[in-house]
Short mmCIF file of C-alpha atoms and ligand atoms in Angstrom, two decimals:
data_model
loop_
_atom_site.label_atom_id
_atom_site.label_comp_id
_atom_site.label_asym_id
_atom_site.label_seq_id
_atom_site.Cartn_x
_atom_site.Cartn_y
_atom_site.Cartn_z
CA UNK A 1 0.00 0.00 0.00
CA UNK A 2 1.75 3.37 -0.98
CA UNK A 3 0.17 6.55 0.50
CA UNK A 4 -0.31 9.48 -2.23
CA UNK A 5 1.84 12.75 -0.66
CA UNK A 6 -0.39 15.12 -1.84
CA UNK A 7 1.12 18.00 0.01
CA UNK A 8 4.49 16.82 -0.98
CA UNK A 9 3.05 16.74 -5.24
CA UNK A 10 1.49 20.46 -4.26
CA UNK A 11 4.79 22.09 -2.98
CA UNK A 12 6.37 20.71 -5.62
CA UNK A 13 3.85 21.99 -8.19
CA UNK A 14 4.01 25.41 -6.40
CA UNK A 15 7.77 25.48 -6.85
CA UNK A 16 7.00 25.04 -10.64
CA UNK A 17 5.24 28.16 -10.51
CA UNK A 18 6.73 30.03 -8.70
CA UNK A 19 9.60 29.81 -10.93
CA UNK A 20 7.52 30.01 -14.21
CA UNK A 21 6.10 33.58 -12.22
CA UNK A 22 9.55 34.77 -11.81
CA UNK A 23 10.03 34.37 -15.60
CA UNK A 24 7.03 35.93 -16.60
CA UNK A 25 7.48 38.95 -14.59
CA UNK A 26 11.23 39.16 -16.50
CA UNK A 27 10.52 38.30 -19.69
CA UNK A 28 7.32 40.23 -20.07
CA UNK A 29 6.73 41.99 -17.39
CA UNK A 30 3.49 40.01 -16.36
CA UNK A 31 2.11 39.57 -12.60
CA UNK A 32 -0.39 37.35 -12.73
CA UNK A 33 -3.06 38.30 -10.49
CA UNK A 34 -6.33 36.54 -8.87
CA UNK A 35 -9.51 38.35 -7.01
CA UNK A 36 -10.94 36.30 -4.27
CA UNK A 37 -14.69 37.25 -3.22
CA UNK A 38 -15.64 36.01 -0.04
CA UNK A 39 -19.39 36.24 1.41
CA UNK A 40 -20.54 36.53 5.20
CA UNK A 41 -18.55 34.58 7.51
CA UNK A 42 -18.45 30.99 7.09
CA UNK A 43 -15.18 30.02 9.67
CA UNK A 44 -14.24 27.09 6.78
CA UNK A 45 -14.88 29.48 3.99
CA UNK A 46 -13.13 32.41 5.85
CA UNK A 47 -9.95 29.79 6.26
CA UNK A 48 -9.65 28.19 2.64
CA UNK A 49 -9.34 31.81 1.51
CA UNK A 50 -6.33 33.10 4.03
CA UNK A 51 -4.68 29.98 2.11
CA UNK A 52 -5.84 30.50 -1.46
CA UNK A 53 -4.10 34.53 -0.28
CA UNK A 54 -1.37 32.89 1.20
CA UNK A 55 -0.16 30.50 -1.31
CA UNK A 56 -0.61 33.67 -3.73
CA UNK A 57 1.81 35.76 -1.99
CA UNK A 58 4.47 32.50 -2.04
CA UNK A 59 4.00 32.38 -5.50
CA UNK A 60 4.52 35.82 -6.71
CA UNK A 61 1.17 36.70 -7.95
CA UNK A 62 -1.10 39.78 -7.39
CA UNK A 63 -4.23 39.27 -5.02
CA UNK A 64 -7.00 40.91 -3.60
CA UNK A 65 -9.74 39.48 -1.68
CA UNK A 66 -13.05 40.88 -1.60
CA UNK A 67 -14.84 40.58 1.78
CA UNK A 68 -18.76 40.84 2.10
CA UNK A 69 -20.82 40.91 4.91
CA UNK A 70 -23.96 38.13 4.67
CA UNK A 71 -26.30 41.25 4.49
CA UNK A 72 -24.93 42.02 0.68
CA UNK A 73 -27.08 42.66 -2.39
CA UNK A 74 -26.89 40.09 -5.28
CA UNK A 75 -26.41 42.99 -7.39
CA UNK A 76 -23.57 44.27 -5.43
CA UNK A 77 -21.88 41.27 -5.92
CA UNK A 78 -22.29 40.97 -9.62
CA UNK A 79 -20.85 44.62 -9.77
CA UNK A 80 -17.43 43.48 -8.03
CA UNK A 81 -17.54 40.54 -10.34
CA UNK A 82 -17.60 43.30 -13.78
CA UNK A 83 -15.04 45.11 -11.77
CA UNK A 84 -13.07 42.47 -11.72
CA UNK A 85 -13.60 41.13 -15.01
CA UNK A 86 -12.36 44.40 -16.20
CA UNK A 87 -9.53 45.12 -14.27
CA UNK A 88 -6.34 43.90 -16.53
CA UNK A 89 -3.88 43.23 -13.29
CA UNK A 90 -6.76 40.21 -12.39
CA UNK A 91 -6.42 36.83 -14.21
CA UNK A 92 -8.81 34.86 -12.45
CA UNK A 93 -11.63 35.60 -10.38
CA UNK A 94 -13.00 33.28 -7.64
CA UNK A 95 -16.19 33.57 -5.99
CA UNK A 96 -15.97 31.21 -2.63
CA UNK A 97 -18.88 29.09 -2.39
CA UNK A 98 -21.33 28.33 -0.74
CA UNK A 99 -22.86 31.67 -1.38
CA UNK A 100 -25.36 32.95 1.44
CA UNK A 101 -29.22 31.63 0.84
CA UNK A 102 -30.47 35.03 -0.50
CA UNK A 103 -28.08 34.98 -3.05
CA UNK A 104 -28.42 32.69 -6.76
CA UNK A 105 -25.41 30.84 -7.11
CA UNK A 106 -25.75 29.81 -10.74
CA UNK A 107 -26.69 33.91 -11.72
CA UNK A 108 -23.05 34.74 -9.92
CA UNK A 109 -20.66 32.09 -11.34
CA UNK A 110 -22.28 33.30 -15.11
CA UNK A 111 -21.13 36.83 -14.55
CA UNK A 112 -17.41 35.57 -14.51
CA UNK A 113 -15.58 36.40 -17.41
CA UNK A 114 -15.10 32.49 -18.69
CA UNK A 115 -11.63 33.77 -18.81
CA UNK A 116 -10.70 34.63 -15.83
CA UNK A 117 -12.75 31.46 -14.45
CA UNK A 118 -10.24 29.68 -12.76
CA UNK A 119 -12.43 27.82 -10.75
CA UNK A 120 -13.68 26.13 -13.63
CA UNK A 121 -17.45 26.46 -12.67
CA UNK A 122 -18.41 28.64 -15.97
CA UNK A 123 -20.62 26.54 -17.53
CA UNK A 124 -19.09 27.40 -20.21
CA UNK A 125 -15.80 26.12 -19.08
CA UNK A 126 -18.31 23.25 -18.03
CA UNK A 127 -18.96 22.92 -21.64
CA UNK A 128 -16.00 22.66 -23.28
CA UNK A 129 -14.56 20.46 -20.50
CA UNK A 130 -17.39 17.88 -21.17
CA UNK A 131 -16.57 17.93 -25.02
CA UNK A 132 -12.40 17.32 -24.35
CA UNK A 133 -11.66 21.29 -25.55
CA UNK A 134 -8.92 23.02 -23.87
CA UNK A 135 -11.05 24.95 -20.63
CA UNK A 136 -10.68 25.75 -17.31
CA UNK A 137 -10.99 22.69 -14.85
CA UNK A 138 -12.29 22.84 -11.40
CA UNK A 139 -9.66 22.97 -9.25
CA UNK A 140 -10.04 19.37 -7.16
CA UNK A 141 -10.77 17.37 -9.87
CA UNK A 142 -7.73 18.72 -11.56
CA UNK A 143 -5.74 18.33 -8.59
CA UNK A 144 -6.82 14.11 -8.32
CA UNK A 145 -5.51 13.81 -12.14
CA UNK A 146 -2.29 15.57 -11.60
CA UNK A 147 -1.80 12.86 -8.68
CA UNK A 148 -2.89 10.00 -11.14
CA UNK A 149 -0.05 11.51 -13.27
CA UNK A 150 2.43 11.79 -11.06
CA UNK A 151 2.13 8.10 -9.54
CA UNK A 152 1.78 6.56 -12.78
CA UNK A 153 -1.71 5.54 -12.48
CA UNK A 154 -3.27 4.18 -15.73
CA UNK A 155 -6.61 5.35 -15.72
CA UNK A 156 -7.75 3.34 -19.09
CA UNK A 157 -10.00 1.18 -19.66
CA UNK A 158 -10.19 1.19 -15.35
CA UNK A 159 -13.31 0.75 -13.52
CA UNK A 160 -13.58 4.35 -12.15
CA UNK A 161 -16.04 4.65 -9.17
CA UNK A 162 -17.10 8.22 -8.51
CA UNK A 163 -19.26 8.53 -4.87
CA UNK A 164 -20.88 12.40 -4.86
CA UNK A 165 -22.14 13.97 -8.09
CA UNK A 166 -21.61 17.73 -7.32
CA UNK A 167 -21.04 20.68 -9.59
CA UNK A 168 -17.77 21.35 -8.13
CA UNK A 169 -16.21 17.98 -7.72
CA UNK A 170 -18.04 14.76 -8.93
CA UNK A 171 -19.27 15.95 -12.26
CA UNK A 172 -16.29 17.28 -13.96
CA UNK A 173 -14.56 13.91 -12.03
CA UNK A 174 -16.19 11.87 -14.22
CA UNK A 175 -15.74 14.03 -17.05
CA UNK A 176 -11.82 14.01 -16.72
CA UNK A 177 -12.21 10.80 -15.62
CA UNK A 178 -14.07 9.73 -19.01
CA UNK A 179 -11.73 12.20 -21.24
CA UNK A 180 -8.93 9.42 -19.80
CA UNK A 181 -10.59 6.68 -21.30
CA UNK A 182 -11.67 5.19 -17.97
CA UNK A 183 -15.41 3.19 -17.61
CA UNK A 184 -16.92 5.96 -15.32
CA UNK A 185 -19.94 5.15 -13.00
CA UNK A 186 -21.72 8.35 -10.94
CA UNK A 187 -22.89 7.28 -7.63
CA UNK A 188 -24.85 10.11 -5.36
CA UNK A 189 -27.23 10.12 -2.30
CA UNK A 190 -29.86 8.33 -4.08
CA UNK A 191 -27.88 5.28 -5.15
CA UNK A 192 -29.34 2.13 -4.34
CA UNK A 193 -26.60 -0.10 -3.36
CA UNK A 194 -24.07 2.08 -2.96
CA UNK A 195 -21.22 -0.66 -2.03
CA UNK A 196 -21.95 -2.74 -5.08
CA UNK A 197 -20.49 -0.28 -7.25
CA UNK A 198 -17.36 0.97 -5.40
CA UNK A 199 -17.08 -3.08 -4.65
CA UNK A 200 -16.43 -3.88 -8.74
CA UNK A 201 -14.40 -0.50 -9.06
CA UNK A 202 -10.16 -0.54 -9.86
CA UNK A 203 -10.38 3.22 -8.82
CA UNK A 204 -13.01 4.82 -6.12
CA UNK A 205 -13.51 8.82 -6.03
CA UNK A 206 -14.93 10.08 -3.13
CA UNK A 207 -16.28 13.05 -2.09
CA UNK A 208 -19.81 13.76 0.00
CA UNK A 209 -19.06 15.39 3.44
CA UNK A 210 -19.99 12.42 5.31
CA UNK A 211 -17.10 10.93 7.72
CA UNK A 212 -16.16 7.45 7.20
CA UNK A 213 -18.63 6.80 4.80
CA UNK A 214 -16.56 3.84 2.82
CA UNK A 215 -15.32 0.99 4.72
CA UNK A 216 -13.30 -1.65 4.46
CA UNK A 217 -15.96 -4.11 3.14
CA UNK A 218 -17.17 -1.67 0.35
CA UNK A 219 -13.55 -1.90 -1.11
CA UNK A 220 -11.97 -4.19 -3.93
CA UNK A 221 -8.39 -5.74 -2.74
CA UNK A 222 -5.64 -3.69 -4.32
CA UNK A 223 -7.99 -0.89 -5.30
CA UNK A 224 -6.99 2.91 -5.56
CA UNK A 225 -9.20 5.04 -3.08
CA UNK A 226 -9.20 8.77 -3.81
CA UNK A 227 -10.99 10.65 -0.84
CA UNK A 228 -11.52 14.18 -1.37
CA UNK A 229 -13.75 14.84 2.00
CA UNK A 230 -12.71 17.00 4.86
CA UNK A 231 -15.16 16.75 8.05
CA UNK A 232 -14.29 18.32 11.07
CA UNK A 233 -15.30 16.42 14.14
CA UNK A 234 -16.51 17.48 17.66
CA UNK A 235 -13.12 16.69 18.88
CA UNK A 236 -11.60 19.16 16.08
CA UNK A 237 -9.95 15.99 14.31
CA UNK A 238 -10.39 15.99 10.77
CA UNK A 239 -11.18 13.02 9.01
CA UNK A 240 -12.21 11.93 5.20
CA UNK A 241 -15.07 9.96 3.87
CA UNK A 242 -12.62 7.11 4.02
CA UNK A 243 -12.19 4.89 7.00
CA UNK A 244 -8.53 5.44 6.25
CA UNK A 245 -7.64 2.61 9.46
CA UNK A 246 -9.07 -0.13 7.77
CA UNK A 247 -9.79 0.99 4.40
CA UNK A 248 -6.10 1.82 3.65
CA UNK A 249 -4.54 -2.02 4.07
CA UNK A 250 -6.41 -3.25 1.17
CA UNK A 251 -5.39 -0.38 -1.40
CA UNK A 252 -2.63 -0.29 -3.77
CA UNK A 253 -2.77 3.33 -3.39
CA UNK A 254 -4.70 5.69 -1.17
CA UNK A 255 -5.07 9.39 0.08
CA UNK A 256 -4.93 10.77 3.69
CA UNK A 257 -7.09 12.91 5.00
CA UNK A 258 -5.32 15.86 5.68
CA UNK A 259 -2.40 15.99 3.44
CA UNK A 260 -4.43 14.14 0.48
CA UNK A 261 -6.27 15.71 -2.47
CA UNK A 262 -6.62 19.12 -0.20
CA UNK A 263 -3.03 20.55 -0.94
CA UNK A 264 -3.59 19.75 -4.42
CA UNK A 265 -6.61 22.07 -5.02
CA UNK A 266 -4.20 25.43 -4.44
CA UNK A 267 -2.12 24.09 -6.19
CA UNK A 268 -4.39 23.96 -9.39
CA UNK A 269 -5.77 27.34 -8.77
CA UNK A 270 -2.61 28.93 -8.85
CA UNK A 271 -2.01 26.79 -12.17
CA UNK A 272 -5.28 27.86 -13.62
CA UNK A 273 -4.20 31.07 -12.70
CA UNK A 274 -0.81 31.32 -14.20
CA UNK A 275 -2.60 29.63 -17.48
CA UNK A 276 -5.17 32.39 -17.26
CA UNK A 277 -1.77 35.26 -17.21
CA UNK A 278 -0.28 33.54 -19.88
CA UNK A 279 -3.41 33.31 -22.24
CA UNK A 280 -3.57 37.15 -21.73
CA UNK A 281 -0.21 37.86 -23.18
N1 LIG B 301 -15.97 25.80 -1.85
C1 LIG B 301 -15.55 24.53 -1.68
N2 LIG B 301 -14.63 24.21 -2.61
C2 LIG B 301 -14.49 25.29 -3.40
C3 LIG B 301 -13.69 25.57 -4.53
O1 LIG B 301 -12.92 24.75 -5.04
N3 LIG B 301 -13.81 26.82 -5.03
C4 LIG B 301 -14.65 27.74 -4.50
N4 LIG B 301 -14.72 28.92 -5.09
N5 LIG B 301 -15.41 27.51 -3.47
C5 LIG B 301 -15.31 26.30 -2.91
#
């Protein structure tokens, strides 16, 4: 059983950048720059952005973040967004979901300029992702093929088992997934049997926000088990949708929970970003 280093794979991917930054600000004098808006205050939400800022600042780029109380207009929103989409120092714009109730999630993401969508939720980008054209990819998805990559994983002709069907993560999964040439099955809350698929499947994708939802019996010997869920417990702990203790022994290859697939979404957005800059010239 080898664990997948997925904070390892995203310094070293940040290292990449940082050094393809440094030659884009010699060669042609390019910064590339992302805008962060970030709604009310979610503690999770208010935390993945100090690291999206963070790992900006490491890299090189220009960033702003755009804070909002909960109380903000739609409209006010959508007027930062065309702001942003016409600001030339800003590459990508990111909107953090979730969005507060009042506010229409799907009417926000379609004001991003598709590109400066780094995020990859454009439907647009959606669009041209589904049909194999060069787009932007959604950032966690992304992140689970660059691992495949860098381990060597084969992905065709594989029994891919993808558990959640989301927007963000388990739809353009299986559209990667299928891109690769991999047999792709969509499992979601209203699955029957949900162990009978992930059971048959070489390669098991996983992410629902539910804590130790796939054990050890759910799991084919010498399967490769991709959890992209982060739950925080009572006790502060964080754990995946894996039962990592018992699940882990039977995989060829497997990713912890933290340290996993997490890492690897900065790392894409600052890729998507730096493709964004570079697209620009
Ligand atoms: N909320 C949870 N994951 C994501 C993500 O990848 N991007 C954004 N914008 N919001 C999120």
């Amino acid at each position: 059983m080898q664990v997948i280093d997925g904070k390892a794979l995203s310094k070293k991917v940040q290292t990449t950048i940082a050094t393809q930054v440094e030659q884009l600000k010699q060669e042609k004098n390019i910064v590339p720059g992302l805008a962060v808006i970030l709604i009310g205050d979610d503690p999770a939400s208010h935390a993945y952005v100090k690291m999206k800022a963070k790992a900006c600042e490491k890299v090189g780029f220009y960033s702003i973040t755009h804070s909002m109380p909960d109380s903000i207009s739609q409209d006010e929103i959508i007027a930062t967004i065309e702001m942003m989409n016409a600001n030339p120092r800003i590459d990508g714009i990111l909107v953090q979901l979730p969005l507060p109730s009042h506010i229409d999630t799907d009417k926000i993401l379609e004001v991003i300029d598709p590109s400066k969508d780094v995020d990859g939720f454009h439907a647009y980008n959606v669009g041209r992702l589904v049909t194999n054209l060069d787009a932007f990819v959604a950032c966690t998805p992304l992140g689970v093929m660059k691992m495949f990559e860098e381990y060597e994983i084969d992905l065709k002709g594989k029994d891919v088992c993808i558990v959640g069907a989301s927007n963000i993560v388990g739809k353009p999964m299986s559209a990667l997934l299928l891109n690769a040439h991999a047999t792709v099955t969509v499992t979601h809350i209203h699955t029957k049997d949900l162990a009978s698929h992930t059971i048959r499947a070489d390669i098991v994708v996983v992410g629902v926000g539910v804590p130790l939802l796939i054990k050890a019996d759910m799991i084919k010997e010498g399967a490769i088990v991709i959890d992209i869920g982060i739950n925080r417990m009572e006790d502060g702990s964080l754990v995946g949708d894996v039962d990592f203790a018992n699940v882990s022994p039977k995989c060829a290859y497997i990713t912890p929970v933290p340290g996993g697939v997490g890492p690897m979404t900065i790392a894409m957005l600052l890729s998507n970003t730096v493709k964004s800059a570079k697209e620009r010239i």
